[in-house]
GROMACS .gro file of C-alpha atoms in nm:
model
  480
    1UNK     CA    1   3.864  -1.037   0.295
    2UNK     CA    2   3.836  -0.702   0.120
    3UNK     CA    3   4.027  -0.384   0.190
    4UNK     CA    4   3.854  -0.072   0.068
    5UNK     CA    5   4.001   0.277   0.044
    6UNK     CA    6   3.727   0.537   0.090
    7UNK     CA    7   3.771   0.840  -0.131
    8UNK     CA    8   3.862   1.073   0.157
    9UNK     CA    9   4.090   0.831   0.339
   10UNK     CA   10   4.452   0.739   0.278
   11UNK     CA   11   4.465   0.424   0.487
   12UNK     CA   12   4.269   0.113   0.391
   13UNK     CA   13   3.957   0.020   0.583
   14UNK     CA   14   3.949  -0.356   0.636
   15UNK     CA   15   3.616  -0.530   0.598
   16UNK     CA   16   3.592  -0.902   0.672
   17UNK     CA   17   3.336  -1.046   0.433
   18UNK     CA   18   3.405  -1.412   0.484
   19UNK     CA   19   3.669  -1.646   0.614
   20UNK     CA   20   3.946  -1.683   0.358
   21UNK     CA   21   4.217  -1.787   0.598
   22UNK     CA   22   4.221  -2.151   0.499
   23UNK     CA   23   4.521  -2.261   0.296
   24UNK     CA   24   4.475  -2.321  -0.074
   25UNK     CA   25   4.418  -2.687  -0.154
   26UNK     CA   26   4.734  -2.884  -0.226
   27UNK     CA   27   4.977  -2.617  -0.094
   28UNK     CA   28   5.214  -2.691   0.192
   29UNK     CA   29   5.366  -2.436   0.422
   30UNK     CA   30   5.737  -2.402   0.346
   31UNK     CA   31   6.014  -2.160   0.437
   32UNK     CA   32   6.053  -2.058   0.071
   33UNK     CA   33   5.793  -1.865  -0.125
   34UNK     CA   34   5.748  -1.745  -0.481
   35UNK     CA   35   5.553  -1.424  -0.542
   36UNK     CA   36   5.426  -1.398  -0.899
   37UNK     CA   37   5.327  -1.059  -1.040
   38UNK     CA   38   5.024  -1.061  -1.272
   39UNK     CA   39   4.880  -0.779  -1.481
   40UNK     CA   40   4.890  -0.561  -1.789
   41UNK     CA   41   5.169  -0.310  -1.854
   42UNK     CA   42   5.144   0.025  -1.670
   43UNK     CA   43   4.955  -0.121  -1.373
   44UNK     CA   44   5.251  -0.077  -1.135
   45UNK     CA   45   5.368  -0.440  -1.121
   46UNK     CA   46   5.742  -0.387  -1.153
   47UNK     CA   47   5.759  -0.093  -0.914
   48UNK     CA   48   5.556  -0.293  -0.662
   49UNK     CA   49   5.786  -0.594  -0.706
   50UNK     CA   50   6.096  -0.382  -0.644
   51UNK     CA   51   5.949  -0.205  -0.342
   52UNK     CA   52   5.823  -0.531  -0.194
   53UNK     CA   53   6.166  -0.693  -0.228
   54UNK     CA   54   6.336  -0.390  -0.073
   55UNK     CA   55   6.092  -0.388   0.217
   56UNK     CA   56   6.116  -0.763   0.281
   57UNK     CA   57   6.496  -0.750   0.279
   58UNK     CA   58   6.470  -0.463   0.526
   59UNK     CA   59   6.258  -0.666   0.769
   60UNK     CA   60   6.492  -0.965   0.750
   61UNK     CA   61   6.361  -1.177   0.463
   62UNK     CA   62   6.604  -1.276   0.189
   63UNK     CA   63   6.418  -1.159  -0.122
   64UNK     CA   64   6.510  -1.106  -0.488
   65UNK     CA   65   6.327  -0.994  -0.803
   66UNK     CA   66   6.353  -1.187  -1.132
   67UNK     CA   67   6.223  -0.974  -1.421
   68UNK     CA   68   6.119  -1.166  -1.731
   69UNK     CA   69   6.182  -0.857  -1.945
   70UNK     CA   70   6.551  -0.859  -1.846
   71UNK     CA   71   6.582  -1.214  -1.983
   72UNK     CA   72   6.391  -1.121  -2.297
   73UNK     CA   73   6.632  -0.834  -2.369
   74UNK     CA   74   6.919  -1.083  -2.377
   75UNK     CA   75   6.759  -1.257  -2.675
   76UNK     CA   76   6.617  -0.958  -2.865
   77UNK     CA   77   6.831  -0.662  -2.971
   78UNK     CA   78   6.568  -0.448  -3.142
   79UNK     CA   79   6.251  -0.387  -2.945
   80UNK     CA   80   5.906  -0.349  -3.101
   81UNK     CA   81   5.545  -0.406  -2.997
   82UNK     CA   82   5.542  -0.690  -3.254
   83UNK     CA   83   5.715  -0.903  -2.991
   84UNK     CA   84   5.384  -0.927  -2.806
   85UNK     CA   85   5.145  -1.005  -3.089
   86UNK     CA   86   4.963  -1.331  -3.020
   87UNK     CA   87   5.010  -1.450  -3.381
   88UNK     CA   88   5.387  -1.389  -3.381
   89UNK     CA   89   5.499  -1.746  -3.317
   90UNK     CA   90   5.873  -1.671  -3.330
   91UNK     CA   91   5.843  -1.393  -3.072
   92UNK     CA   92   5.618  -1.612  -2.859
   93UNK     CA   93   5.897  -1.869  -2.839
   94UNK     CA   94   6.143  -1.603  -2.729
   95UNK     CA   95   5.905  -1.480  -2.458
   96UNK     CA   96   5.838  -1.836  -2.342
   97UNK     CA   97   6.211  -1.909  -2.327
   98UNK     CA   98   6.272  -1.586  -2.131
   99UNK     CA   99   5.998  -1.674  -1.885
  100UNK     CA  100   6.138  -2.024  -1.828
  101UNK     CA  101   6.487  -1.883  -1.771
  102UNK     CA  102   6.354  -1.642  -1.511
  103UNK     CA  103   6.160  -1.923  -1.344
  104UNK     CA  104   6.467  -2.149  -1.341
  105UNK     CA  105   6.680  -1.881  -1.176
  106UNK     CA  106   6.408  -1.805  -0.923
  107UNK     CA  107   6.374  -2.174  -0.840
  108UNK     CA  108   6.751  -2.217  -0.800
  109UNK     CA  109   6.764  -1.909  -0.580
  110UNK     CA  110   6.499  -2.053  -0.348
  111UNK     CA  111   6.648  -2.403  -0.343
  112UNK     CA  112   6.987  -2.257  -0.254
  113UNK     CA  113   6.867  -2.068   0.053
  114UNK     CA  114   6.669  -1.769  -0.070
  115UNK     CA  115   6.351  -1.714   0.129
  116UNK     CA  116   6.139  -1.527  -0.123
  117UNK     CA  117   6.165  -1.483  -0.500
  118UNK     CA  118   5.950  -1.242  -0.700
  119UNK     CA  119   5.877  -1.336  -1.061
  120UNK     CA  120   5.800  -1.009  -1.236
  121UNK     CA  121   5.614  -1.040  -1.566
  122UNK     CA  122   5.264  -1.009  -1.706
  123UNK     CA  123   5.184  -1.380  -1.650
  124UNK     CA  124   4.861  -1.286  -1.818
  125UNK     CA  125   4.705  -1.623  -1.900
  126UNK     CA  126   4.596  -1.915  -1.686
  127UNK     CA  127   4.816  -2.164  -1.870
  128UNK     CA  128   5.130  -1.972  -1.773
  129UNK     CA  129   5.017  -1.945  -1.413
  130UNK     CA  130   4.936  -2.318  -1.403
  131UNK     CA  131   5.288  -2.391  -1.527
  132UNK     CA  132   5.432  -2.182  -1.244
  133UNK     CA  133   5.217  -2.363  -0.989
  134UNK     CA  134   5.334  -2.697  -1.124
  135UNK     CA  135   5.705  -2.614  -1.132
  136UNK     CA  136   5.720  -2.460  -0.785
  137UNK     CA  137   5.424  -2.600  -0.595
  138UNK     CA  138   5.390  -2.960  -0.714
  139UNK     CA  139   5.755  -3.034  -0.792
  140UNK     CA  140   5.925  -2.850  -0.503
  141UNK     CA  141   5.649  -2.774  -0.247
  142UNK     CA  142   5.731  -2.404  -0.268
  143UNK     CA  143   5.427  -2.196  -0.189
  144UNK     CA  144   5.317  -1.963  -0.469
  145UNK     CA  145   5.141  -1.632  -0.407
  146UNK     CA  146   5.009  -1.430  -0.702
  147UNK     CA  147   4.976  -1.052  -0.683
  148UNK     CA  148   4.754  -0.915  -0.957
  149UNK     CA  149   4.765  -0.544  -1.037
  150UNK     CA  150   4.459  -0.395  -1.207
  151UNK     CA  151   4.429  -0.033  -1.312
  152UNK     CA  152   4.128   0.143  -1.463
  153UNK     CA  153   4.208   0.491  -1.335
  154UNK     CA  154   4.299   0.697  -1.643
  155UNK     CA  155   4.514   0.945  -1.451
  156UNK     CA  156   4.710   0.667  -1.281
  157UNK     CA  157   4.755   0.481  -1.611
  158UNK     CA  158   4.886   0.795  -1.774
  159UNK     CA  159   5.126   0.860  -1.486
  160UNK     CA  160   5.254   0.501  -1.489
  161UNK     CA  161   5.294   0.508  -1.867
  162UNK     CA  162   5.501   0.827  -1.850
  163UNK     CA  163   5.732   0.665  -1.597
  164UNK     CA  164   5.774   0.358  -1.820
  165UNK     CA  165   5.847   0.561  -2.132
  166UNK     CA  166   6.095   0.772  -1.938
  167UNK     CA  167   6.289   0.499  -1.762
  168UNK     CA  168   6.243   0.170  -1.953
  169UNK     CA  169   6.538   0.065  -2.169
  170UNK     CA  170   6.287  -0.062  -2.429
  171UNK     CA  171   6.213   0.296  -2.531
  172UNK     CA  172   6.546   0.470  -2.485
  173UNK     CA  173   6.615   0.473  -2.863
  174UNK     CA  174   6.264   0.591  -2.960
  175UNK     CA  175   6.134   0.944  -2.981
  176UNK     CA  176   5.836   1.017  -2.758
  177UNK     CA  177   5.570   1.002  -3.030
  178UNK     CA  178   5.687   0.665  -3.157
  179UNK     CA  179   5.723   0.529  -2.803
  180UNK     CA  180   5.368   0.630  -2.712
  181UNK     CA  181   5.227   0.459  -3.020
  182UNK     CA  182   5.437   0.147  -2.967
  183UNK     CA  183   5.323   0.122  -2.606
  184UNK     CA  184   4.958   0.163  -2.708
  185UNK     CA  185   4.988  -0.126  -2.953
  186UNK     CA  186   5.167  -0.339  -2.695
  187UNK     CA  187   4.875  -0.285  -2.457
  188UNK     CA  188   4.630  -0.394  -2.728
  189UNK     CA  189   4.826  -0.716  -2.787
  190UNK     CA  190   4.819  -0.800  -2.417
  191UNK     CA  191   4.450  -0.717  -2.384
  192UNK     CA  192   4.377  -0.986  -2.644
  193UNK     CA  193   4.551  -1.248  -2.429
  194UNK     CA  194   4.485  -1.131  -2.073
  195UNK     CA  195   4.286  -1.351  -1.833
  196UNK     CA  196   4.226  -1.207  -1.488
  197UNK     CA  197   4.278  -1.417  -1.174
  198UNK     CA  198   3.970  -1.620  -1.086
  199UNK     CA  199   3.898  -1.812  -0.767
  200UNK     CA  200   3.654  -2.028  -0.963
  201UNK     CA  201   3.888  -2.112  -1.253
  202UNK     CA  202   4.209  -2.123  -1.044
  203UNK     CA  203   4.084  -2.278  -0.718
  204UNK     CA  204   4.430  -2.377  -0.591
  205UNK     CA  205   4.583  -2.033  -0.633
  206UNK     CA  206   4.651  -1.798  -0.343
  207UNK     CA  207   4.636  -1.440  -0.460
  208UNK     CA  208   4.609  -1.073  -0.374
  209UNK     CA  209   4.443  -0.837  -0.620
  210UNK     CA  210   4.516  -0.463  -0.607
  211UNK     CA  211   4.294  -0.226  -0.800
  212UNK     CA  212   4.433   0.121  -0.879
  213UNK     CA  213   4.746   0.083  -0.664
  214UNK     CA  214   4.557  -0.029  -0.354
  215UNK     CA  215   4.231   0.163  -0.384
  216UNK     CA  216   4.064  -0.176  -0.338
  217UNK     CA  217   4.240  -0.495  -0.231
  218UNK     CA  218   4.098  -0.848  -0.225
  219UNK     CA  219   4.274  -1.161  -0.108
  220UNK     CA  220   4.220  -1.535  -0.121
  221UNK     CA  221   4.396  -1.837   0.030
  222UNK     CA  222   4.645  -1.653   0.253
  223UNK     CA  223   4.785  -1.885   0.515
  224UNK     CA  224   5.102  -1.755   0.684
  225UNK     CA  225   5.237  -1.455   0.879
  226UNK     CA  226   5.443  -1.359   0.574
  227UNK     CA  227   5.126  -1.351   0.366
  228UNK     CA  228   4.972  -1.118   0.624
  229UNK     CA  229   5.277  -0.893   0.620
  230UNK     CA  230   5.269  -0.872   0.241
  231UNK     CA  231   4.895  -0.804   0.241
  232UNK     CA  232   4.945  -0.526   0.495
  233UNK     CA  233   5.216  -0.341   0.304
  234UNK     CA  234   5.146  -0.375  -0.070
  235UNK     CA  235   4.853  -0.126  -0.074
  236UNK     CA  236   5.091   0.137   0.068
  237UNK     CA  237   5.352   0.117  -0.209
  238UNK     CA  238   5.224   0.413  -0.408
  239UNK     CA  239   5.356   0.412  -0.768
  240UNK     CA  240   5.321   0.788  -0.819
  241UNK     CA  241   5.633   1.006  -0.822
  242UNK     CA  242   5.737   1.138  -0.482
  243UNK     CA  243   5.980   1.377  -0.316
  244UNK     CA  244   6.102   1.330   0.042
  245UNK     CA  245   6.325   1.559   0.251
  246UNK     CA  246   6.549   1.473   0.545
  247UNK     CA  247   6.752   1.681   0.786
  248UNK     CA  248   6.930   1.623   1.112
  249UNK     CA  249   6.843   1.861   1.391
  250UNK     CA  250   7.058   2.170   1.419
  251UNK     CA  251   7.387   2.143   1.602
  252UNK     CA  252   7.317   2.065   1.970
  253UNK     CA  253   7.518   2.146   2.281
  254UNK     CA  254   7.605   1.775   2.305
  255UNK     CA  255   7.727   1.776   1.943
  256UNK     CA  256   7.969   2.056   2.031
  257UNK     CA  257   8.100   1.863   2.330
  258UNK     CA  258   8.123   1.529   2.145
  259UNK     CA  259   7.862   1.365   2.367
  260UNK     CA  260   7.615   1.107   2.236
  261UNK     CA  261   7.243   1.067   2.297
  262UNK     CA  262   7.073   1.275   2.563
  263UNK     CA  263   6.812   1.547   2.519
  264UNK     CA  264   7.025   1.857   2.481
  265UNK     CA  265   6.913   2.195   2.351
  266UNK     CA  266   7.035   2.341   2.026
  267UNK     CA  267   7.360   2.534   2.035
  268UNK     CA  268   7.357   2.898   1.919
  269UNK     CA  269   7.468   2.779   1.576
  270UNK     CA  270   7.196   2.512   1.584
  271UNK     CA  271   6.936   2.783   1.642
  272UNK     CA  272   7.074   2.972   1.343
  273UNK     CA  273   7.031   2.655   1.137
  274UNK     CA  274   6.669   2.626   1.249
  275UNK     CA  275   6.610   2.978   1.119
  276UNK     CA  276   6.792   2.900   0.794
  277UNK     CA  277   6.590   2.579   0.750
  278UNK     CA  278   6.265   2.772   0.795
  279UNK     CA  279   6.375   3.028   0.534
  280UNK     CA  280   6.478   2.750   0.297
  281UNK     CA  281   6.134   2.588   0.298
  282UNK     CA  282   5.952   2.921   0.303
  283UNK     CA  283   6.142   3.086   0.019
  284UNK     CA  284   6.383   2.872  -0.185
  285UNK     CA  285   6.212   2.534  -0.165
  286UNK     CA  286   5.844   2.597  -0.110
  287UNK     CA  287   5.670   2.261  -0.088
  288UNK     CA  288   5.292   2.235  -0.135
  289UNK     CA  289   5.119   2.043   0.143
  290UNK     CA  290   5.442   2.001   0.341
  291UNK     CA  291   5.425   1.755   0.632
  292UNK     CA  292   5.694   1.753   0.900
  293UNK     CA  293   5.792   1.462   1.125
  294UNK     CA  294   6.015   1.508   1.433
  295UNK     CA  295   6.125   1.295   1.727
  296UNK     CA  296   6.041   1.343   2.095
  297UNK     CA  297   6.378   1.509   2.155
  298UNK     CA  298   6.394   1.885   2.213
  299UNK     CA  299   6.660   1.944   1.949
  300UNK     CA  300   6.442   1.818   1.662
  301UNK     CA  301   6.137   2.015   1.775
  302UNK     CA  302   6.345   2.331   1.822
  303UNK     CA  303   6.481   2.282   1.470
  304UNK     CA  304   6.134   2.245   1.319
  305UNK     CA  305   5.964   2.522   1.520
  306UNK     CA  306   5.985   2.790   1.248
  307UNK     CA  307   5.894   2.574   0.949
  308UNK     CA  308   5.587   2.672   0.741
  309UNK     CA  309   5.400   2.360   0.858
  310UNK     CA  310   5.309   2.211   1.194
  311UNK     CA  311   5.522   1.916   1.299
  312UNK     CA  312   5.409   1.570   1.409
  313UNK     CA  313   5.600   1.402   1.692
  314UNK     CA  314   5.688   1.036   1.624
  315UNK     CA  315   5.862   0.840   1.904
  316UNK     CA  316   5.998   0.598   1.640
  317UNK     CA  317   6.227   0.880   1.521
  318UNK     CA  318   6.410   0.907   1.854
  319UNK     CA  319   6.786   0.874   1.838
  320UNK     CA  320   6.952   0.540   1.913
  321UNK     CA  321   6.938   0.472   2.287
  322UNK     CA  322   7.297   0.439   2.409
  323UNK     CA  323   7.195   0.281   2.739
  324UNK     CA  324   7.468   0.312   3.002
  325UNK     CA  325   7.667   0.526   2.757
  326UNK     CA  326   7.406   0.801   2.718
  327UNK     CA  327   7.571   1.141   2.751
  328UNK     CA  328   7.928   1.012   2.736
  329UNK     CA  329   8.198   1.122   2.494
  330UNK     CA  330   8.382   0.857   2.295
  331UNK     CA  331   8.687   0.921   2.514
  332UNK     CA  332   8.482   0.849   2.826
  333UNK     CA  333   8.337   0.536   2.667
  334UNK     CA  334   8.685   0.407   2.589
  335UNK     CA  335   8.795   0.482   2.946
  336UNK     CA  336   8.492   0.325   3.119
  337UNK     CA  337   8.392   0.048   2.880
  338UNK     CA  338   8.686  -0.031   2.649
  339UNK     CA  339   8.564  -0.380   2.557
  340UNK     CA  340   8.212  -0.254   2.475
  341UNK     CA  341   8.366   0.021   2.263
  342UNK     CA  342   8.570  -0.236   2.071
  343UNK     CA  343   8.273  -0.466   2.022
  344UNK     CA  344   8.070  -0.178   1.880
  345UNK     CA  345   8.346  -0.085   1.637
  346UNK     CA  346   8.367  -0.448   1.527
  347UNK     CA  347   7.996  -0.479   1.438
  348UNK     CA  348   7.827  -0.141   1.463
  349UNK     CA  349   7.510  -0.263   1.289
  350UNK     CA  350   7.424  -0.536   1.540
  351UNK     CA  351   7.596  -0.412   1.856
  352UNK     CA  352   7.345  -0.322   2.127
  353UNK     CA  353   7.449  -0.088   2.406
  354UNK     CA  354   7.392  -0.234   2.756
  355UNK     CA  355   7.033  -0.137   2.844
  356UNK     CA  356   7.018   0.040   2.508
  357UNK     CA  357   6.965  -0.024   2.137
  358UNK     CA  358   7.138  -0.131   1.818
  359UNK     CA  359   7.096  -0.013   1.459
  360UNK     CA  360   6.890  -0.328   1.399
  361UNK     CA  361   6.651  -0.214   1.674
  362UNK     CA  362   6.614   0.124   1.502
  363UNK     CA  363   6.532  -0.046   1.173
  364UNK     CA  364   6.254  -0.243   1.340
  365UNK     CA  365   6.089   0.054   1.508
  366UNK     CA  366   6.112   0.262   1.190
  367UNK     CA  367   5.901   0.014   0.989
  368UNK     CA  368   5.563   0.192   1.028
  369UNK     CA  369   5.721   0.530   0.952
  370UNK     CA  370   5.880   0.398   0.634
  371UNK     CA  371   5.551   0.247   0.519
  372UNK     CA  372   5.384   0.584   0.580
  373UNK     CA  373   5.650   0.753   0.366
  374UNK     CA  374   5.602   0.492   0.092
  375UNK     CA  375   5.253   0.630   0.028
  376UNK     CA  376   5.345   0.995   0.084
  377UNK     CA  377   5.519   1.285  -0.084
  378UNK     CA  378   5.641   1.628   0.027
  379UNK     CA  379   5.740   1.513   0.375
  380UNK     CA  380   6.033   1.655   0.575
  381UNK     CA  381   6.178   1.429   0.844
  382UNK     CA  382   6.384   1.612   1.109
  383UNK     CA  383   6.560   1.345   1.311
  384UNK     CA  384   6.896   1.213   1.426
  385UNK     CA  385   7.211   1.073   1.268
  386UNK     CA  386   7.157   0.701   1.331
  387UNK     CA  387   6.785   0.719   1.249
  388UNK     CA  388   6.843   0.904   0.921
  389UNK     CA  389   7.117   0.661   0.826
  390UNK     CA  390   6.864   0.379   0.850
  391UNK     CA  391   6.594   0.570   0.663
  392UNK     CA  392   6.823   0.675   0.379
  393UNK     CA  393   6.965   0.324   0.363
  394UNK     CA  394   6.613   0.191   0.312
  395UNK     CA  395   6.515   0.428   0.031
  396UNK     CA  396   6.856   0.408  -0.140
  397UNK     CA  397   6.860   0.028  -0.099
  398UNK     CA  398   7.200   0.024   0.072
  399UNK     CA  399   7.352  -0.300   0.209
  400UNK     CA  400   7.282  -0.342   0.580
  401UNK     CA  401   7.644  -0.319   0.688
  402UNK     CA  402   7.679   0.023   0.521
  403UNK     CA  403   7.400   0.182   0.726
  404UNK     CA  404   7.607   0.274   1.036
  405UNK     CA  405   7.865   0.453   0.822
  406UNK     CA  406   7.647   0.659   0.587
  407UNK     CA  407   7.753   1.022   0.615
  408UNK     CA  408   7.459   1.238   0.723
  409UNK     CA  409   7.615   1.578   0.808
  410UNK     CA  410   7.464   1.845   1.026
  411UNK     CA  411   7.308   2.158   0.873
  412UNK     CA  412   7.230   1.984   0.546
  413UNK     CA  413   6.898   1.923   0.369
  414UNK     CA  414   6.879   1.590   0.185
  415UNK     CA  415   6.624   1.555  -0.096
  416UNK     CA  416   6.518   1.221  -0.243
  417UNK     CA  417   6.328   1.223  -0.574
  418UNK     CA  418   6.182   0.899  -0.709
  419UNK     CA  419   6.296   0.804  -1.059
  420UNK     CA  420   6.143   0.477  -1.169
  421UNK     CA  421   6.261   0.208  -0.927
  422UNK     CA  422   6.529   0.428  -0.771
  423UNK     CA  423   6.576   0.756  -0.584
  424UNK     CA  424   6.801   1.044  -0.685
  425UNK     CA  425   6.967   1.209  -0.384
  426UNK     CA  426   7.055   1.578  -0.369
  427UNK     CA  427   7.208   1.765  -0.075
  428UNK     CA  428   7.190   2.134   0.011
  429UNK     CA  429   7.436   2.257   0.274
  430UNK     CA  430   7.292   2.561   0.448
  431UNK     CA  431   7.545   2.830   0.532
  432UNK     CA  432   7.571   2.781   0.908
  433UNK     CA  433   7.891   2.647   1.064
  434UNK     CA  434   7.881   2.333   1.280
  435UNK     CA  435   8.100   2.054   1.413
  436UNK     CA  436   8.155   1.738   1.211
  437UNK     CA  437   8.022   1.435   1.402
  438UNK     CA  438   8.113   1.168   1.143
  439UNK     CA  439   8.336   0.888   1.273
  440UNK     CA  440   8.489   0.629   1.043
  441UNK     CA  441   8.537   0.271   1.156
  442UNK     CA  442   8.889   0.236   1.303
  443UNK     CA  443   9.121  -0.020   1.151
  444UNK     CA  444   9.200  -0.181   1.485
  445UNK     CA  445   8.890  -0.321   1.657
  446UNK     CA  446   9.068  -0.559   1.891
  447UNK     CA  447   8.953  -0.597   2.253
  448UNK     CA  448   9.310  -0.521   2.367
  449UNK     CA  449   9.385  -0.224   2.141
  450UNK     CA  450   9.536   0.088   2.288
  451UNK     CA  451   9.325   0.393   2.367
  452UNK     CA  452   9.516   0.578   2.096
  453UNK     CA  453   9.408   0.322   1.834
  454UNK     CA  454   9.049   0.325   1.959
  455UNK     CA  455   9.019   0.703   1.941
  456UNK     CA  456   9.200   0.764   1.612
  457UNK     CA  457   8.881   0.835   1.416
  458UNK     CA  458   8.692   1.027   1.685
  459UNK     CA  459   8.582   1.360   1.532
  460UNK     CA  460   8.706   1.686   1.682
  461UNK     CA  461   8.488   1.852   1.941
  462UNK     CA  462   8.503   2.112   2.214
  463UNK     CA  463   8.599   2.049   2.578
  464UNK     CA  464   8.384   2.318   2.741
  465UNK     CA  465   8.076   2.515   2.647
  466UNK     CA  466   8.036   2.889   2.707
  467UNK     CA  467   7.667   2.949   2.774
  468UNK     CA  468   7.701   3.321   2.714
  469UNK     CA  469   7.748   3.331   2.337
  470UNK     CA  470   7.763   3.682   2.191
  471UNK     CA  471   7.816   3.789   1.832
  472UNK     CA  472   8.141   3.966   1.928
  473UNK     CA  473   8.285   3.682   2.130
  474UNK     CA  474   8.617   3.524   2.044
  475UNK     CA  475   8.617   3.146   1.985
  476UNK     CA  476   8.416   3.006   2.273
  477UNK     CA  477   8.608   2.699   2.360
  478UNK     CA  478   8.924   2.517   2.274
  479UNK     CA  479   8.916   2.248   2.010
  480UNK     CA  480   8.969   1.898   2.140
   0.00000   0.00000   0.00000
């Protein structure tokens, strides 16, 4: 099977050349899997390993990255390209020891319940890869999948090299000129030793090869649904630097009244925010090639209407469906469904409203949107509180149980900028007043708690809504 990216297309075109779905000889299907990164420096291996682990954890696999370079740094204080010379026997022993330590920890992780380990290193010769196959495949019947990254695009190599020199701890004590020269020599040392993956010379190996970060993808010996999932996502993990923007819709009439869900219009202040957001992206934060994603709900489309780019409606961005509780205030939920309200407070991540959704359901439906964002930059997502909590949790690699309590305030632009393996988050609060909808988890989540205990953390809201807002009006409504 070969996946080819035409020059004018962003998504891979899949061409079936021959049947490669048969399992590799001698491999047994097991619950545990080892993914082994293969390739020269600056081909995007480590970033791909990190993104793959983050994505697999997101979709419910228990995955962890084991970087050989982290083990090597424990044994070597002063870094130099000499560590990678083929005729440096002392350094070769250190690198071999570091690789074995990473493999041991990966093996123990899998044997103790981990579902997928990623061994991140160059693994550049067939002898090393054969040793991995022996330790994991023959001795423990753990399936091994190799992912080889190849890069011959000069612009991409330069971009990847800049990211390495900027963020790698190997170069933090070097000036730029020395770091560039050291990295060049390191590449030469690896080129002397590198042996690309070969179906002929490594007939038992299952592997995926990515050329130029997914421009072309070939695969051999894939045999499980997890293999298919990995094959489908790895070409989308673009290693180039990216900037993503997020904003909740402007304050809605339901926000003012403390009601959840629904399809309410923006409040007068919400409409002011929509205007301020349009000015922000037209004047202060002009973004070339801006793309805008919104949900099917009126409040997100009203918020995005004045932006300097057309918006795309994505049903996956719809707010969490509260089922029988749609349109209720928290006070009404406590009055009508006190046990449901307590159950939700006890496990907000997994609780599913009757005939509605849970945060876990949102995470599942967001998967294609997140994969689209992984290969994109300069995108603004205008969505809802629960949805943006999940999206930010994904990119910031937050623990699952933190997702329902991430604070995503109204009338605020959130900017994520990629920095190596991580994202830097900045927030810009636009100068338009709004209610605060953030609710902390109450201390008492018992089924028999009092209404007072249940409602202690409910944010303030208004009891009535005056539809005839004027600039000279006194406060419209009484605070709850």
